[in-house]
PDB file of C-alpha atoms in Angstrom:
ATOM      1  CA  MET X   1    -191.648 -34.690  12.909  1.00  0.00           C
ATOM      2  CA  GLN X   2    -194.760 -37.081  10.544  1.00  0.00           C
ATOM      3  CA  LYS X   3    -193.634 -40.263   9.343  1.00  0.00           C
ATOM      4  CA  LEU X   4    -194.057 -40.262   5.549  1.00  0.00           C
ATOM      5  CA  SER X   5    -197.101 -42.374   3.891  1.00  0.00           C
ATOM      6  CA  THR X   6    -196.674 -45.507   2.089  1.00  0.00           C
ATOM      7  CA  ASP X   7    -197.846 -43.306  -1.292  1.00  0.00           C
ATOM      8  CA  PHE X   8    -194.529 -41.319  -0.390  1.00  0.00           C
ATOM      9  CA  TYR X   9    -192.167 -44.648  -2.054  1.00  0.00           C
ATOM     10  CA  GLU X  10    -195.336 -46.665  -4.266  1.00  0.00           C
ATOM     11  CA  ARG X  11    -194.691 -43.628  -7.125  1.00  0.00           C
ATOM     12  CA  ASP X  12    -192.926 -44.734 -10.724  1.00  0.00           C
ATOM     13  CA  ASP X  13    -189.821 -42.079 -10.970  1.00  0.00           C
ATOM     14  CA  VAL X  14    -187.195 -43.289  -8.644  1.00  0.00           C
ATOM     15  CA  VAL X  15    -185.702 -40.097  -9.834  1.00  0.00           C
ATOM     16  CA  GLN X  16    -187.661 -37.362  -7.608  1.00  0.00           C
ATOM     17  CA  ILE X  17    -188.352 -39.678  -4.806  1.00  0.00           C
ATOM     18  CA  ALA X  18    -184.454 -39.821  -4.485  1.00  0.00           C
ATOM     19  CA  LYS X  19    -184.649 -35.338  -5.005  1.00  0.00           C
ATOM     20  CA  ASP X  20    -187.658 -35.396  -2.283  1.00  0.00           C
ATOM     21  CA  LEU X  21    -185.871 -38.533   0.171  1.00  0.00           C
ATOM     22  CA  LEU X  22    -182.881 -34.162   0.512  1.00  0.00           C
ATOM     23  CA  GLY X  23    -184.104 -33.398   4.396  1.00  0.00           C
ATOM     24  CA  LYS X  24    -186.691 -35.712   5.257  1.00  0.00           C
ATOM     25  CA  TYR X  25    -185.179 -37.913   8.773  1.00  0.00           C
ATOM     26  CA  ILE X  26    -184.828 -41.657   9.523  1.00  0.00           C
ATOM     27  CA  ILE X  27    -184.908 -42.971  13.203  1.00  0.00           C
ATOM     28  CA  THR X  28    -183.969 -45.834  14.447  1.00  0.00           C
ATOM     29  CA  LYS X  29    -184.952 -47.191  18.051  1.00  0.00           C
ATOM     30  CA  PHE X  30    -182.397 -50.324  18.410  1.00  0.00           C
ATOM     31  CA  ASP X  31    -181.645 -51.817  21.721  1.00  0.00           C
ATOM     32  CA  GLN X  32    -183.538 -48.672  23.248  1.00  0.00           C
ATOM     33  CA  GLN X  33    -180.813 -46.410  21.662  1.00  0.00           C
ATOM     34  CA  THR X  34    -182.204 -43.431  19.780  1.00  0.00           C
ATOM     35  CA  THR X  35    -180.813 -41.678  16.067  1.00  0.00           C
ATOM     36  CA  VAL X  36    -182.380 -39.548  14.467  1.00  0.00           C
ATOM     37  CA  GLY X  37    -180.650 -38.199  11.000  1.00  0.00           C
ATOM     38  CA  ARG X  38    -181.669 -35.636   7.955  1.00  0.00           C
ATOM     39  CA  ILE X  39    -180.509 -36.490   5.087  1.00  0.00           C
ATOM     40  CA  VAL X  40    -178.183 -34.767   2.977  1.00  0.00           C
ATOM     41  CA  GLU X  41    -176.945 -36.878  -0.039  1.00  0.00           C
ATOM     42  CA  THR X  42    -179.418 -39.703  -2.381  1.00  0.00           C
ATOM     43  CA  GLU X  43    -178.642 -41.916  -5.809  1.00  0.00           C
ATOM     44  CA  ALA X  44    -181.525 -43.323  -6.880  1.00  0.00           C
ATOM     45  CA  TYR X  45    -180.917 -46.550  -9.043  1.00  0.00           C
ATOM     46  CA  ALA X  46    -183.887 -47.338 -12.009  1.00  0.00           C
ATOM     47  CA  GLY X  47    -183.870 -50.827 -11.173  1.00  0.00           C
ATOM     48  CA  ILE X  48    -185.068 -53.080 -14.220  1.00  0.00           C
ATOM     49  CA  ILE X  49    -183.650 -50.802 -16.950  1.00  0.00           C
ATOM     50  CA  ASP X  50    -180.898 -49.030 -14.359  1.00  0.00           C
ATOM     51  CA  LYS X  51    -177.241 -51.023 -15.614  1.00  0.00           C
ATOM     52  CA  ALA X  52    -176.089 -49.869 -11.796  1.00  0.00           C
ATOM     53  CA  SER X  53    -178.566 -51.933 -10.056  1.00  0.00           C
ATOM     54  CA  HIS X  54    -178.643 -55.030  -8.259  1.00  0.00           C
ATOM     55  CA  ALA X  55    -182.113 -55.081  -9.883  1.00  0.00           C
ATOM     56  CA  TYR X  56    -180.192 -54.343 -13.938  1.00  0.00           C
ATOM     57  CA  ASN X  57    -182.359 -57.102 -16.125  1.00  0.00           C
ATOM     58  CA  ASN X  58    -184.866 -58.189 -14.301  1.00  0.00           C
ATOM     59  CA  ARG X  59    -182.207 -59.751 -11.904  1.00  0.00           C
ATOM     60  CA  ARG X  60    -183.450 -61.644  -8.202  1.00  0.00           C
ATOM     61  CA  THR X  61    -181.407 -63.442  -6.766  1.00  0.00           C
ATOM     62  CA  ALA X  62    -181.510 -64.595  -2.909  1.00  0.00           C
ATOM     63  CA  ARG X  63    -180.296 -60.522  -1.470  1.00  0.00           C
ATOM     64  CA  THR X  64    -182.067 -58.344  -4.136  1.00  0.00           C
ATOM     65  CA  GLU X  65    -185.429 -59.971  -2.992  1.00  0.00           C
ATOM     66  CA  VAL X  66    -185.909 -57.822  -1.442  1.00  0.00           C
ATOM     67  CA  MET X  67    -186.573 -54.962  -3.671  1.00  0.00           C
ATOM     68  CA  PHE X  68    -188.748 -56.826  -5.786  1.00  0.00           C
ATOM     69  CA  GLY X  69    -191.429 -56.397  -2.945  1.00  0.00           C
ATOM     70  CA  PRO X  70    -193.999 -53.747  -1.715  1.00  0.00           C
ATOM     71  CA  ALA X  71    -192.672 -50.598  -1.801  1.00  0.00           C
ATOM     72  CA  GLY X  72    -191.017 -48.307   1.867  1.00  0.00           C
ATOM     73  CA  VAL X  73    -189.130 -51.173   3.072  1.00  0.00           C
ATOM     74  CA  SER X  74    -185.562 -51.208   3.689  1.00  0.00           C
ATOM     75  CA  TYR X  75    -183.184 -52.839   1.177  1.00  0.00           C
ATOM     76  CA  VAL X  76    -179.702 -53.599   3.063  1.00  0.00           C
ATOM     77  CA  TYR X  77    -176.332 -55.130   1.943  1.00  0.00           C
ATOM     78  CA  LEU X  78    -172.699 -55.118   1.981  1.00  0.00           C
ATOM     79  CA  CYS X  79    -170.251 -53.943   0.335  1.00  0.00           C
ATOM     80  CA  TYR X  80    -166.625 -54.629   0.147  1.00  0.00           C
ATOM     81  CA  GLY X  81    -167.543 -56.893   3.392  1.00  0.00           C
ATOM     82  CA  ILE X  82    -167.724 -53.974   5.283  1.00  0.00           C
ATOM     83  CA  HIS X  83    -169.782 -51.928   4.853  1.00  0.00           C
ATOM     84  CA  HIS X  84    -173.278 -52.190   5.862  1.00  0.00           C
ATOM     85  CA  LEU X  85    -176.109 -49.866   3.004  1.00  0.00           C
ATOM     86  CA  PHE X  86    -179.119 -48.609   4.011  1.00  0.00           C
ATOM     87  CA  ASN X  87    -181.181 -48.287   0.555  1.00  0.00           C
ATOM     88  CA  VAL X  88    -185.406 -47.469   0.113  1.00  0.00           C
ATOM     89  CA  VAL X  89    -186.981 -50.111  -1.933  1.00  0.00           C
ATOM     90  CA  CYS X  90    -189.864 -47.748  -4.490  1.00  0.00           C
ATOM     91  CA  ASN X  91    -192.426 -48.053  -6.694  1.00  0.00           C
ATOM     92  CA  VAL X  92    -194.552 -50.543  -6.393  1.00  0.00           C
ATOM     93  CA  LYS X  93    -194.404 -54.982  -6.518  1.00  0.00           C
ATOM     94  CA  ASP X  94    -192.308 -56.328  -9.627  1.00  0.00           C
ATOM     95  CA  LYS X  95    -189.756 -52.878 -10.144  1.00  0.00           C
ATOM     96  CA  PRO X  96    -187.702 -53.034  -7.928  1.00  0.00           C
ATOM     97  CA  ASP X  97    -186.399 -49.468  -8.053  1.00  0.00           C
ATOM     98  CA  ALA X  98    -184.557 -47.690  -4.610  1.00  0.00           C
ATOM     99  CA  VAL X  99    -182.456 -44.825  -3.264  1.00  0.00           C
ATOM    100  CA  LEU X 100    -179.251 -45.544  -1.900  1.00  0.00           C
ATOM    101  CA  ILE X 101    -178.489 -43.157   1.990  1.00  0.00           C
ATOM    102  CA  ARG X 102    -175.658 -41.293   0.595  1.00  0.00           C
ATOM    103  CA  GLY X 103    -175.134 -39.141   3.722  1.00  0.00           C
ATOM    104  CA  ILE X 104    -176.954 -37.683   6.245  1.00  0.00           C
ATOM    105  CA  GLU X 105    -176.937 -34.892   9.037  1.00  0.00           C
ATOM    106  CA  PRO X 106    -176.317 -36.313  12.690  1.00  0.00           C
ATOM    107  CA  VAL X 107    -179.705 -34.562  15.031  1.00  0.00           C
ATOM    108  CA  GLU X 108    -180.325 -36.576  17.666  1.00  0.00           C
ATOM    109  CA  GLY X 109    -178.724 -39.196  19.729  1.00  0.00           C
ATOM    110  CA  ILE X 110    -175.456 -38.332  18.554  1.00  0.00           C
ATOM    111  CA  ASN X 111    -173.723 -39.914  22.177  1.00  0.00           C
ATOM    112  CA  VAL X 112    -175.232 -43.024  20.896  1.00  0.00           C
ATOM    113  CA  MET X 113    -172.889 -42.180  16.889  1.00  0.00           C
ATOM    114  CA  LEU X 114    -170.374 -40.723  19.130  1.00  0.00           C
ATOM    115  CA  ARG X 115    -169.711 -44.578  20.773  1.00  0.00           C
ATOM    116  CA  ARG X 116    -170.344 -46.533  17.914  1.00  0.00           C
ATOM    117  CA  PHE X 117    -167.560 -44.759  15.719  1.00  0.00           C
ATOM    118  CA  ASN X 118    -165.252 -44.579  18.465  1.00  0.00           C
ATOM    119  CA  LYS X 119    -164.882 -40.410  18.613  1.00  0.00           C
ATOM    120  CA  GLU X 120    -165.065 -38.919  21.261  1.00  0.00           C
ATOM    121  CA  LYS X 121    -165.866 -36.425  19.079  1.00  0.00           C
ATOM    122  CA  ALA X 122    -168.814 -35.712  16.528  1.00  0.00           C
ATOM    123  CA  ASP X 123    -167.262 -34.753  13.116  1.00  0.00           C
ATOM    124  CA  SER X 124    -168.648 -34.292   9.470  1.00  0.00           C
ATOM    125  CA  SER X 125    -167.387 -37.771   8.128  1.00  0.00           C
ATOM    126  CA  ILE X 126    -170.377 -39.233  11.281  1.00  0.00           C
ATOM    127  CA  GLY X 127    -172.965 -39.988   8.407  1.00  0.00           C
ATOM    128  CA  ARG X 128    -170.892 -38.950   5.664  1.00  0.00           C
ATOM    129  CA  GLY X 129    -170.724 -41.940   2.979  1.00  0.00           C
ATOM    130  CA  PRO X 130    -172.907 -44.572   2.263  1.00  0.00           C
ATOM    131  CA  GLY X 131    -170.723 -46.755   5.131  1.00  0.00           C
ATOM    132  CA  ASN X 132    -171.421 -44.192   7.434  1.00  0.00           C
ATOM    133  CA  VAL X 133    -175.023 -43.393   7.319  1.00  0.00           C
ATOM    134  CA  SER X 134    -175.397 -47.094   8.239  1.00  0.00           C
ATOM    135  CA  LYS X 135    -173.015 -47.067  11.451  1.00  0.00           C
ATOM    136  CA  ALA X 136    -174.326 -43.550  13.112  1.00  0.00           C
ATOM    137  CA  LEU X 137    -177.446 -44.595  12.388  1.00  0.00           C
ATOM    138  CA  GLY X 138    -177.284 -48.038  13.867  1.00  0.00           C
ATOM    139  CA  ILE X 139    -177.844 -50.239  10.765  1.00  0.00           C
ATOM    140  CA  SER X 140    -176.988 -52.879   9.412  1.00  0.00           C
ATOM    141  CA  THR X 141    -177.630 -56.060   6.867  1.00  0.00           C
ATOM    142  CA  LYS X 142    -179.599 -57.584   9.178  1.00  0.00           C
ATOM    143  CA  HIS X 143    -182.420 -55.228   9.349  1.00  0.00           C
ATOM    144  CA  THR X 144    -182.947 -55.157   5.473  1.00  0.00           C
ATOM    145  CA  GLY X 145    -186.889 -56.093   4.960  1.00  0.00           C
ATOM    146  CA  LEU X 146    -187.618 -54.187   7.287  1.00  0.00           C
ATOM    147  CA  GLN X 147    -190.816 -52.026   6.940  1.00  0.00           C
ATOM    148  CA  LEU X 148    -189.590 -47.965   6.860  1.00  0.00           C
ATOM    149  CA  GLN X 149    -192.999 -47.422   9.356  1.00  0.00           C
ATOM    150  CA  SER X 150    -192.082 -49.647  11.380  1.00  0.00           C
ATOM    151  CA  ARG X 151    -191.361 -48.851  15.194  1.00  0.00           C
ATOM    152  CA  HIS X 152    -187.367 -49.824  14.969  1.00  0.00           C
ATOM    153  CA  ILE X 153    -187.084 -47.472  11.716  1.00  0.00           C
ATOM    154  CA  TRP X 154    -188.561 -44.985   9.890  1.00  0.00           C
ATOM    155  CA  LEU X 155    -188.851 -41.800   8.204  1.00  0.00           C
ATOM    156  CA  ALA X 156    -189.982 -38.633   9.011  1.00  0.00           C
ATOM    157  CA  GLU X 157    -190.692 -35.059   7.464  1.00  0.00           C
ATOM    158  CA  ASP X 158    -191.025 -31.873   9.417  1.00  0.00           C
ATOM    159  CA  VAL X 159    -194.501 -30.298   9.526  1.00  0.00           C
ATOM    160  CA  VAL X 160    -192.415 -27.258   8.535  1.00  0.00           C
ATOM    161  CA  SER X 161    -190.670 -27.188   4.812  1.00  0.00           C
ATOM    162  CA  THR X 162    -187.288 -25.647   4.699  1.00  0.00           C
ATOM    163  CA  SER X 163    -185.341 -25.078   1.614  1.00  0.00           C
ATOM    164  CA  PHE X 164    -182.000 -25.485   0.306  1.00  0.00           C
ATOM    165  CA  ASN X 165    -179.966 -25.736  -2.974  1.00  0.00           C
ATOM    166  CA  VAL X 166    -180.468 -28.928  -4.745  1.00  0.00           C
ATOM    167  CA  LEU X 167    -176.683 -29.924  -7.141  1.00  0.00           C
ATOM    168  CA  THR X 168    -177.201 -33.316  -9.508  1.00  0.00           C
ATOM    169  CA  SER X 169    -173.876 -34.717 -11.107  1.00  0.00           C
ATOM    170  CA  PRO X 170    -173.373 -38.053 -12.067  1.00  0.00           C
ATOM    171  CA  ARG X 171    -173.589 -41.004  -8.817  1.00  0.00           C
ATOM    172  CA  ILE X 172    -169.818 -42.761  -7.143  1.00  0.00           C
ATOM    173  CA  GLY X 173    -168.745 -45.668  -7.869  1.00  0.00           C
ATOM    174  CA  VAL X 174    -170.054 -47.161 -10.295  1.00  0.00           C
ATOM    175  CA  ASP X 175    -167.887 -46.399 -13.243  1.00  0.00           C
ATOM    176  CA  TYR X 176    -169.463 -50.755 -14.404  1.00  0.00           C
ATOM    177  CA  ALA X 177    -172.462 -49.467 -15.459  1.00  0.00           C
ATOM    178  CA  GLY X 178    -171.091 -48.193 -19.042  1.00  0.00           C
ATOM    179  CA  ASP X 179    -173.086 -45.283 -19.953  1.00  0.00           C
ATOM    180  CA  HIS X 180    -175.801 -45.813 -16.681  1.00  0.00           C
ATOM    181  CA  ALA X 181    -172.949 -44.449 -14.811  1.00  0.00           C
ATOM    182  CA  LEU X 182    -173.671 -40.961 -16.922  1.00  0.00           C
ATOM    183  CA  TRP X 183    -177.651 -40.814 -15.857  1.00  0.00           C
ATOM    184  CA  LEU X 184    -177.730 -37.603 -12.585  1.00  0.00           C
ATOM    185  CA  TYR X 185    -178.704 -39.865 -10.292  1.00  0.00           C
ATOM    186  CA  ARG X 186    -176.869 -38.710  -7.601  1.00  0.00           C
ATOM    187  CA  PHE X 187    -178.835 -35.675  -5.838  1.00  0.00           C
ATOM    188  CA  PHE X 188    -177.611 -33.450  -2.671  1.00  0.00           C
ATOM    189  CA  ILE X 189    -177.983 -30.182  -0.056  1.00  0.00           C
ATOM    190  CA  GLY X 190    -174.232 -28.020  -1.472  1.00  0.00           C
ATOM    191  CA  GLY X 191    -171.548 -27.164   0.565  1.00  0.00           C
ATOM    192  CA  HIS X 192    -173.388 -29.276   2.989  1.00  0.00           C
ATOM    193  CA  PRO X 193    -170.624 -30.931   5.688  1.00  0.00           C
ATOM    194  CA  GLN X 194    -171.264 -34.188   5.440  1.00  0.00           C
ATOM    195  CA  VAL X 195    -171.944 -34.849   1.647  1.00  0.00           C
ATOM    196  CA  SER X 196    -169.393 -36.705  -0.295  1.00  0.00           C
ATOM    197  CA  LYS X 197    -166.050 -35.830  -1.060  1.00  0.00           C
ATOM    198  CA  HIS X 198    -165.923 -36.382  -5.034  1.00  0.00           C
ATOM    199  CA  ALA X 199    -164.713 -34.648  -7.879  1.00  0.00           C
ATOM    200  CA  PHE X 200    -168.053 -34.199  -8.989  1.00  0.00           C
ATOM    201  CA  ASN X 201    -169.533 -31.813  -6.499  1.00  0.00           C
ATOM    202  CA  LYS X 202    -167.347 -28.908  -8.266  1.00  0.00           C
ATOM    203  CA  THR X 203    -168.857 -29.546 -11.762  1.00  0.00           C
ATOM    204  CA  ALA X 204    -173.117 -30.313  -9.395  1.00  0.00           C
ATOM    205  CA  ILE X 205    -175.720 -28.623 -11.690  1.00  0.00           C
ATOM    206  CA  SER X 206    -178.150 -26.924  -9.054  1.00  0.00           C
ATOM    207  CA  LEU X 207    -181.855 -27.557  -9.680  1.00  0.00           C
ATOM    208  CA  PHE X 208    -182.746 -24.928  -7.388  1.00  0.00           C
TER     209      PHE X 208
END
């Protein structure tokens, strides 16, 4: 697999990046344990103009400051005080776009993932949903701000590309964003078991 270049993240179209991340791989190496997951579900967040984004209306806090920095770094935040959610920072400095990784297919290090979930056998819950993505890969808020080409965490793609059915729908759990909650900014591989179970799946639009 080949690491994604900085150019991949520096593009100004976060929606296209969210689509392009499907089928890519996240590799983590923490405490001498390697895990690999293939991305099957993403959500785009269009920074300053997006009411669903933490950076909406140029809101800068200690937590979100990493989003205003260079592209190609991790933004990890805590949801409900429990779930660590992993995002990829995109665009350029002071344009805080990000893509939330909502689902991965376990590829390597599955025994490590099972220990993290305290499970004996793998099932579709491992890597399904953004909290489970981070749990499977060992990612937590202490990893926010890491470069995604570091020796601890990076994203990569296969040399040989594969095709799959991409579906799009509104994002999940962003009702607070008003009309922006209706934006078709969620992308996923159709029929994949690690994709979040949601009513939006039934009305999702196929892109190709």
